[in-house]
PDB file of C-alpha atoms in Angstrom:
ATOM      1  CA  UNK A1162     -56.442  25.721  58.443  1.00  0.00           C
ATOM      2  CA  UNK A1163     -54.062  22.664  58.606  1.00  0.00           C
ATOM      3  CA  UNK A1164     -50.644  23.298  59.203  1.00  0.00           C
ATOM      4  CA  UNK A1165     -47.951  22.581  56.165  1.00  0.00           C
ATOM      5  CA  UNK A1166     -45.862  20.054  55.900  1.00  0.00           C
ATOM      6  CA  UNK A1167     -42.291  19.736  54.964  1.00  0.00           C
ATOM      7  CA  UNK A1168     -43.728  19.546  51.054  1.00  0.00           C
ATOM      8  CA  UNK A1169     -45.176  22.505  51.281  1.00  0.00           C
ATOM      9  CA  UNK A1170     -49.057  21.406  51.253  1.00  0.00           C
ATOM     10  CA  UNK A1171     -51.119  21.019  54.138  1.00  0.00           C
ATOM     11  CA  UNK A1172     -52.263  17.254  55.675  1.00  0.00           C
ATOM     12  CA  UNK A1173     -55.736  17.790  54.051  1.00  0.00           C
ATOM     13  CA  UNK A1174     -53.604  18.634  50.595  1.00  0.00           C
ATOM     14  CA  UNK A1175     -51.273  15.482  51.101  1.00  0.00           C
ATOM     15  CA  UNK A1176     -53.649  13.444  52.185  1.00  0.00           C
ATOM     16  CA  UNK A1177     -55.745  14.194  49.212  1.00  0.00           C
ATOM     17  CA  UNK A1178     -52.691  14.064  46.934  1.00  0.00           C
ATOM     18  CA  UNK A1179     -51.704  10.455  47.883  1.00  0.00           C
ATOM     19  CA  UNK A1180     -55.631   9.248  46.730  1.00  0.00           C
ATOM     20  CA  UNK A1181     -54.868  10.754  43.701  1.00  0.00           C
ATOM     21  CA  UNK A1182     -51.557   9.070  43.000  1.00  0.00           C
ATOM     22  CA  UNK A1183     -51.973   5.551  44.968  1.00  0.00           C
ATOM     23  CA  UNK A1184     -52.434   3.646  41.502  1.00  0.00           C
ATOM     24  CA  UNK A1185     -50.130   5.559  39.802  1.00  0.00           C
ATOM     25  CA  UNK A1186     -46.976   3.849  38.613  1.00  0.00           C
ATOM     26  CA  UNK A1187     -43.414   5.593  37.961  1.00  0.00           C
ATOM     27  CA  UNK A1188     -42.323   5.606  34.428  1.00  0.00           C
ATOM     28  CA  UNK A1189     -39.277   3.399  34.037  1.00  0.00           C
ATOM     29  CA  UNK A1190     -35.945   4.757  35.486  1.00  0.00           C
ATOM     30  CA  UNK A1191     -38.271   7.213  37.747  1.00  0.00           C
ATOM     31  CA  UNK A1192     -39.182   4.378  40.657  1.00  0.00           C
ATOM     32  CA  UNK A1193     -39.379   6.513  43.968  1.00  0.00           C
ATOM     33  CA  UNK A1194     -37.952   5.292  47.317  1.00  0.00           C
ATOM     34  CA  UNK A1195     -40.210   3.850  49.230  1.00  0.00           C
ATOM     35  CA  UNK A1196     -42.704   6.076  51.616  1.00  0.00           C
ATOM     36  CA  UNK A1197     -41.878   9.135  49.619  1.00  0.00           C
ATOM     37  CA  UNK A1198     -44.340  11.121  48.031  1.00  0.00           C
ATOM     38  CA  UNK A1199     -44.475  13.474  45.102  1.00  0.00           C
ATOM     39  CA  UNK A1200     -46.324  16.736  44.969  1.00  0.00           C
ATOM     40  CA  UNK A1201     -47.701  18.912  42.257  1.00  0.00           C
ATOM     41  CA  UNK A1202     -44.726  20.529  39.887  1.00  0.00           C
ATOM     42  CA  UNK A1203     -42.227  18.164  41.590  1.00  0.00           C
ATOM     43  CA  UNK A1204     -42.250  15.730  38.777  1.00  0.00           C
ATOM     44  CA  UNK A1205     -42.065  18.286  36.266  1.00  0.00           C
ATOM     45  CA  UNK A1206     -38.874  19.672  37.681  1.00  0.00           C
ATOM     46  CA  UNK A1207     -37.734  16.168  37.868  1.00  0.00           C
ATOM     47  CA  UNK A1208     -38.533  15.483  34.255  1.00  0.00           C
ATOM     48  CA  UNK A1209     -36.666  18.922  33.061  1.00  0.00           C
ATOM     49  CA  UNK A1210     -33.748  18.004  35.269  1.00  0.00           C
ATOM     50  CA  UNK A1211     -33.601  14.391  33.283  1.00  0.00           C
ATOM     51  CA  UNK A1212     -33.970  16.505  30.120  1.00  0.00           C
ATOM     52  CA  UNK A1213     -30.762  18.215  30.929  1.00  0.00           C
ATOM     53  CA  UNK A1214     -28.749  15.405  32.161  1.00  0.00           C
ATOM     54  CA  UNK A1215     -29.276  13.489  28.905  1.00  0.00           C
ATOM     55  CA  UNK A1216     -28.941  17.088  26.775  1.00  0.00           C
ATOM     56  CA  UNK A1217     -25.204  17.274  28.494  1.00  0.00           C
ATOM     57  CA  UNK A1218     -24.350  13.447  28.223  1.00  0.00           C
ATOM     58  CA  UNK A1219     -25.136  13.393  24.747  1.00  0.00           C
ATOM     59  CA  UNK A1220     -23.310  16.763  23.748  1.00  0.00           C
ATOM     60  CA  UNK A1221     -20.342  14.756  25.834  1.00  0.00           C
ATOM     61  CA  UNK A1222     -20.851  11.792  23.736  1.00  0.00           C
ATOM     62  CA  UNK A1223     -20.662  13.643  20.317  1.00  0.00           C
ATOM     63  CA  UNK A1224     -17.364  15.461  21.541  1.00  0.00           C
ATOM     64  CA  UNK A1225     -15.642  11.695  22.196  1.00  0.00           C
ATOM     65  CA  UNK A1226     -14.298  10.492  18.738  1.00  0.00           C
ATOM     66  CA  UNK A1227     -15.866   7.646  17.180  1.00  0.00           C
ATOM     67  CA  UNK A1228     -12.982   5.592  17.444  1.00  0.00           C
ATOM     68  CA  UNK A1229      -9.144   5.981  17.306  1.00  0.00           C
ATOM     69  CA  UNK A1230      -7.194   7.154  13.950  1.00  0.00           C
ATOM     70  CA  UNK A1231      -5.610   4.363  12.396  1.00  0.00           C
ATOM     71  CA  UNK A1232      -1.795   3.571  13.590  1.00  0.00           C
ATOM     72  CA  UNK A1233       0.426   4.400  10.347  1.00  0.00           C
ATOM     73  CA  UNK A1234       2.545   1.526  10.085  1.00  0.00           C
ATOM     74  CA  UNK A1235       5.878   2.180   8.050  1.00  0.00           C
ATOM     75  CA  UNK A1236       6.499   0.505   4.781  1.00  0.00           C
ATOM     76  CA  UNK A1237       8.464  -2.512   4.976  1.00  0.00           C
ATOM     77  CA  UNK A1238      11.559  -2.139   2.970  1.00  0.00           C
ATOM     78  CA  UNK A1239      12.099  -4.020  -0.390  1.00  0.00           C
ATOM     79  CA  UNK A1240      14.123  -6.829  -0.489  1.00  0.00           C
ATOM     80  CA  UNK A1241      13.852  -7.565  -3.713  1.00  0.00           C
ATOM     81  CA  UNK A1242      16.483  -7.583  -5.807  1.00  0.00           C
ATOM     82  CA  UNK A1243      18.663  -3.912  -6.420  1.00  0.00           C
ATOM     83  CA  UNK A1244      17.352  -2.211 -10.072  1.00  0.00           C
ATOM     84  CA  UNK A1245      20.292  -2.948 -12.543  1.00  0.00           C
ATOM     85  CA  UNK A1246      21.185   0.347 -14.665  1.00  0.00           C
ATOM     86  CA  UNK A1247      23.887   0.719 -17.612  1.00  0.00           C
ATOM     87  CA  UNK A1248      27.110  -0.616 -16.919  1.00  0.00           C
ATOM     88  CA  UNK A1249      26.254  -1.622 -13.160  1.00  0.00           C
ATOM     89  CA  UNK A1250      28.665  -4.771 -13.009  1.00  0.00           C
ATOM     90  CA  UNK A1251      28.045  -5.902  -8.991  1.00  0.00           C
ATOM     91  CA  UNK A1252      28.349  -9.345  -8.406  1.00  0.00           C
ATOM     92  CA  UNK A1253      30.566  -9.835 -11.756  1.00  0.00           C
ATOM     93  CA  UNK A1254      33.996 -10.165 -11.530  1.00  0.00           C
ATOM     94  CA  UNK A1255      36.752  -7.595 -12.786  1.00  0.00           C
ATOM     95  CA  UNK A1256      37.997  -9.619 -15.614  1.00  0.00           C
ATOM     96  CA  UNK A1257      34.489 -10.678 -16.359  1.00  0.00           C
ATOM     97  CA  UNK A1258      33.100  -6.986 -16.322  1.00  0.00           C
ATOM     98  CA  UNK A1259      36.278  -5.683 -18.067  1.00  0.00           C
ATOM     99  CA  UNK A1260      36.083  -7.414 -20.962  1.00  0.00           C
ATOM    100  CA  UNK A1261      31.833  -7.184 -21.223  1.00  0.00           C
ATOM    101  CA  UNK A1262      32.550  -3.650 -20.990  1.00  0.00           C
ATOM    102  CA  UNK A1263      35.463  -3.998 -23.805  1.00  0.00           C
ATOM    103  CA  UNK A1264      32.775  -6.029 -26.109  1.00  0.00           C
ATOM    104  CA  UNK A1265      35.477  -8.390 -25.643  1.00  0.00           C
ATOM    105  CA  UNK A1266      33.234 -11.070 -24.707  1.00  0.00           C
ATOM    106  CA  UNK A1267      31.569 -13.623 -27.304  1.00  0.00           C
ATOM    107  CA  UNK A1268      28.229 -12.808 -28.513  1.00  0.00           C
ATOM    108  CA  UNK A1269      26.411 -16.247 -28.461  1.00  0.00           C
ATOM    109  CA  UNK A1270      23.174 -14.688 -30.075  1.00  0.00           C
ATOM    110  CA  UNK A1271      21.699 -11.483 -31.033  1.00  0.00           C
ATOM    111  CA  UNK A1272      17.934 -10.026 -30.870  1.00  0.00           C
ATOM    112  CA  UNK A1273      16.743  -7.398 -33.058  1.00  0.00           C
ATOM    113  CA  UNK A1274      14.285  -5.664 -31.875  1.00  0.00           C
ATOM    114  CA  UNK A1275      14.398  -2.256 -34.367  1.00  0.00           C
ATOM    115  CA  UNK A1276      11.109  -1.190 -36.022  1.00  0.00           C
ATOM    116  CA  UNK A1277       8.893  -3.627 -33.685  1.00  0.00           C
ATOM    117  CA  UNK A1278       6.199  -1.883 -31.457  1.00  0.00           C
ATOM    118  CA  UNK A1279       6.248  -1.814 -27.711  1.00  0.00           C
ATOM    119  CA  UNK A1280       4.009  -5.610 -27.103  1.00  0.00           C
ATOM    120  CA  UNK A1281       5.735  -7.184 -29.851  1.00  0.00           C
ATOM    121  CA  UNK A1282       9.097  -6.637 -28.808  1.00  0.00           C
ATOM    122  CA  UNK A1283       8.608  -6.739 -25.004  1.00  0.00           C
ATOM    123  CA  UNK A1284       7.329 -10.984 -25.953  1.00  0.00           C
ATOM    124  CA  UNK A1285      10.086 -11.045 -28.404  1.00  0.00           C
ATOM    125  CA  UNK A1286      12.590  -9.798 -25.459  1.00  0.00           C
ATOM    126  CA  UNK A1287      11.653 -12.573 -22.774  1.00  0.00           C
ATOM    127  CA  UNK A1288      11.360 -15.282 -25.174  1.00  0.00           C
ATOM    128  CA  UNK A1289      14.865 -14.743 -26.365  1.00  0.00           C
ATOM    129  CA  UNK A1290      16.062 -14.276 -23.023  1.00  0.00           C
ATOM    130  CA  UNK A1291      14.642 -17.471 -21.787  1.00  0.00           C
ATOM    131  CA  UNK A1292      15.452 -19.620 -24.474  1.00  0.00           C
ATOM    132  CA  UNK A1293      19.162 -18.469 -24.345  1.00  0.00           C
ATOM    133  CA  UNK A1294      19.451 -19.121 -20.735  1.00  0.00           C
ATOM    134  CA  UNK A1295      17.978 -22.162 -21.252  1.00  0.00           C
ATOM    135  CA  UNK A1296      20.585 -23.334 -23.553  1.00  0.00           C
ATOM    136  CA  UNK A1297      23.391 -22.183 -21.342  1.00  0.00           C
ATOM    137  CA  UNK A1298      24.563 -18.500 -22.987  1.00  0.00           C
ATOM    138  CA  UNK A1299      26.285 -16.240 -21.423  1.00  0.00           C
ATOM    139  CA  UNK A1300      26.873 -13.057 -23.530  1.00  0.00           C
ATOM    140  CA  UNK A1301      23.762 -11.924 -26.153  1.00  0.00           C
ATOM    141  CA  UNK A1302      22.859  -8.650 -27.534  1.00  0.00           C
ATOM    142  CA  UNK A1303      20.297  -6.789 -28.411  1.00  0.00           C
ATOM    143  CA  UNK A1304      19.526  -4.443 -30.651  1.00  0.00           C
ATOM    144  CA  UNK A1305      17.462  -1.469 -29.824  1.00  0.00           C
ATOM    145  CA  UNK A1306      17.867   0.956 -32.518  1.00  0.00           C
ATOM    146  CA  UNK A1307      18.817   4.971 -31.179  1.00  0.00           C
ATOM    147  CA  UNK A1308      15.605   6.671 -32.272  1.00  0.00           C
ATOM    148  CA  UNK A1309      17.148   9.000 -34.954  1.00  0.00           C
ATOM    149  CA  UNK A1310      14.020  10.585 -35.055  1.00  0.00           C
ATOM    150  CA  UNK A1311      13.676  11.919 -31.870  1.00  0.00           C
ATOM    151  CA  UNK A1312      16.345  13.888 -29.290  1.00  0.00           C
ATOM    152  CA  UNK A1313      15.705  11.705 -26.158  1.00  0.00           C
ATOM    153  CA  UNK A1314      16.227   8.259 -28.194  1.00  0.00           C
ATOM    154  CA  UNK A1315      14.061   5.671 -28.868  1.00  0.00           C
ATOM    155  CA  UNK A1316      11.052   4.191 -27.003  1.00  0.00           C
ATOM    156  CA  UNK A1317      12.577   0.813 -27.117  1.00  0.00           C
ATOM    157  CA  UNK A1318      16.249   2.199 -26.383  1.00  0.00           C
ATOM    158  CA  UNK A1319      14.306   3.688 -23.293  1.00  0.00           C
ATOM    159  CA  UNK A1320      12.190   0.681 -22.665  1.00  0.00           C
ATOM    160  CA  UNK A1321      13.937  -2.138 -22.650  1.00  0.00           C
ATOM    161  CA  UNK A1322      16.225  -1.517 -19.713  1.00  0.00           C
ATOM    162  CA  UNK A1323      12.728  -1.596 -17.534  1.00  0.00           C
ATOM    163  CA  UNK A1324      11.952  -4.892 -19.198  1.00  0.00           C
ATOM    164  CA  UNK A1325      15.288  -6.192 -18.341  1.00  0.00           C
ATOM    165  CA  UNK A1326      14.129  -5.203 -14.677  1.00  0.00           C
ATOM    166  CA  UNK A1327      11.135  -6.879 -14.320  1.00  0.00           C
ATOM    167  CA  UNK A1328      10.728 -10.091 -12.316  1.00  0.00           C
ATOM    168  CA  UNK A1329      11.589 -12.578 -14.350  1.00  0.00           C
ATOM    169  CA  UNK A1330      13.956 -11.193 -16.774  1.00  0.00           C
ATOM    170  CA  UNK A1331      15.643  -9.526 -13.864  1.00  0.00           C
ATOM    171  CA  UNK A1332      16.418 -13.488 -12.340  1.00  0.00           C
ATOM    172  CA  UNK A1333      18.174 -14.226 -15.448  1.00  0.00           C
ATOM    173  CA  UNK A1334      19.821 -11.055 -16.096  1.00  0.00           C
ATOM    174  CA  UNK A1335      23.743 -10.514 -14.714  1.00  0.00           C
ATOM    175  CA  UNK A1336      24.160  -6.395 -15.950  1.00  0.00           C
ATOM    176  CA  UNK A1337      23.715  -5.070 -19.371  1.00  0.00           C
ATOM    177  CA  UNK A1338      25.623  -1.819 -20.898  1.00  0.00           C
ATOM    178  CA  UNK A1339      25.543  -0.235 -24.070  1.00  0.00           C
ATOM    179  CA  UNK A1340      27.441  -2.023 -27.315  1.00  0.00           C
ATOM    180  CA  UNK A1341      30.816  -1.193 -28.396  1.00  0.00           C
ATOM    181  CA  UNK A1342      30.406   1.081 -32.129  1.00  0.00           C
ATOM    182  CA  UNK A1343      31.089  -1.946 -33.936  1.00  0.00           C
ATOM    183  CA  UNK A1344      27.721  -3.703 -31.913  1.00  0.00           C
ATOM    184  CA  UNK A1345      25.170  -1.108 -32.237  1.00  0.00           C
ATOM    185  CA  UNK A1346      27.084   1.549 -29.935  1.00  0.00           C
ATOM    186  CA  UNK A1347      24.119   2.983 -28.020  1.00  0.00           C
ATOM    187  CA  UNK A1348      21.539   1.620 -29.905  1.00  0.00           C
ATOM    188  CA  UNK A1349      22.340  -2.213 -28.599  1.00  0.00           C
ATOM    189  CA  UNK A1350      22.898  -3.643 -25.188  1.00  0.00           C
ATOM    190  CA  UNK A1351      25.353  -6.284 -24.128  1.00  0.00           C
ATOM    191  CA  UNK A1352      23.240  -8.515 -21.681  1.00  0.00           C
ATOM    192  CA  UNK A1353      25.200 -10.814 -19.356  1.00  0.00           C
ATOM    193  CA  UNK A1354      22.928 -13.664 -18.389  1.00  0.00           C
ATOM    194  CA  UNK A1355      23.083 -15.845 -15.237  1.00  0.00           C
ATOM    195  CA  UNK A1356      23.971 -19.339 -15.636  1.00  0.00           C
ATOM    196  CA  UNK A1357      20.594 -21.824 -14.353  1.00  0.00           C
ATOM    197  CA  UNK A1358      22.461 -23.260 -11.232  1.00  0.00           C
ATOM    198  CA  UNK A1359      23.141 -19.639 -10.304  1.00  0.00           C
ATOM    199  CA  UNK A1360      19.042 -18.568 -10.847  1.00  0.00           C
ATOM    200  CA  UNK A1361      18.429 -22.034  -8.310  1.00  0.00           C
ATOM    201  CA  UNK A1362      21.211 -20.819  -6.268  1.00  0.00           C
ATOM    202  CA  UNK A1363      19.733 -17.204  -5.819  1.00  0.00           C
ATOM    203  CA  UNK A1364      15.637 -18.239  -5.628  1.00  0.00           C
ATOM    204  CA  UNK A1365      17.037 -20.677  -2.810  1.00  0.00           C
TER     205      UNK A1365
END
């Protein structure tokens, strides 16, 4: 009986073995170095041993996030223009304010707005507003109504202090506050309006 070699078969075995596999090719990835020969079970072990390195890379793989969370960038801060409120006279000065406040200034035109709904009066609102600025006032009121009818005042009393906020009523508008009794009283507003040359002035 032959003696074994270092694969474990004998030279009759190997000899036999490398007929078998002379025409054989290696499945891609699986080339052999040259001069080395494989032996029964060998390439099974090999192929199980593949198995496993692929089984851990992808398990590796699926425990690497997909991609990065996105950065969370912080809000810019506003610099538009500061909200006006009731009475909020900044930028005016004291005499000016004093006698607004006072109802002391001349009313150069008046808006009623009482009994209209929300869309009408909100048009009504910045077509006054732009017309009067247009011809150069300075002091107009408008009237608002109080909402007798219900305990936190009317929906225009409430809205139109937002409308006087908004973009382009808010470039034309000085400060508004409520109407001396004789005016209205709460249910009117004094608006002070910029003059043009100070909207061009501003915008620049």
């Amino acid at each position: 009986m032959s003696g074994r070699g270092k694969t474990g078969l004998s030279r009759e075995e190997a000899r036999l073995w490398k007929h078998v596999v002379r025409d054989a090719r290696p499945l891609p990835g699986r080339a052999r170095l040259k001069g080395s020969v494989a032996h029964p079970g060998q390439e099974d072990r090999d192929n199980q041993a593949s198995e496993t390195s692929s089984s851990d890379e992808t398990a590796g793989k699926a425990k690497m996030p997909s991609s990065l969370p996105p950065r969370k960038v912080a809000p810019k801060r506003s610099q538009s223009t500061p909200e006006l409120s009731h009475g909020m006279m900044a930028g005016i000065d004291r005499r000016s304010a004093e006698r607004m406040r006072r109802g002391k200034m001349p009313i150069e035109a008046r808006l009623d707005l009482h009994g209209l709904d929300q869309q009408k009066a909100h048009g009504e609102l910045d077509g006054f507003l732009a017309r009067a600025q247009a011809q150069g006032l300075r002091c107009v009121l408008v009237i608002t109504g109080k909402g007798r009818f219900s305990d936190e005042g009317g929906v225009l009393r409430k809205q139109v202090p937002k409308w006087l906020n908004l973009s382009a009523n808010r470039n034309r508008v000085l400060a508004f506050d409520y109407a001396r009794p004789q005016h209205g009283g709460s249910g009117a507003l004094y608006v002070l309006l910029r003059r043009q040359r100070e909207t061009g002035e501003r915008g620049s």
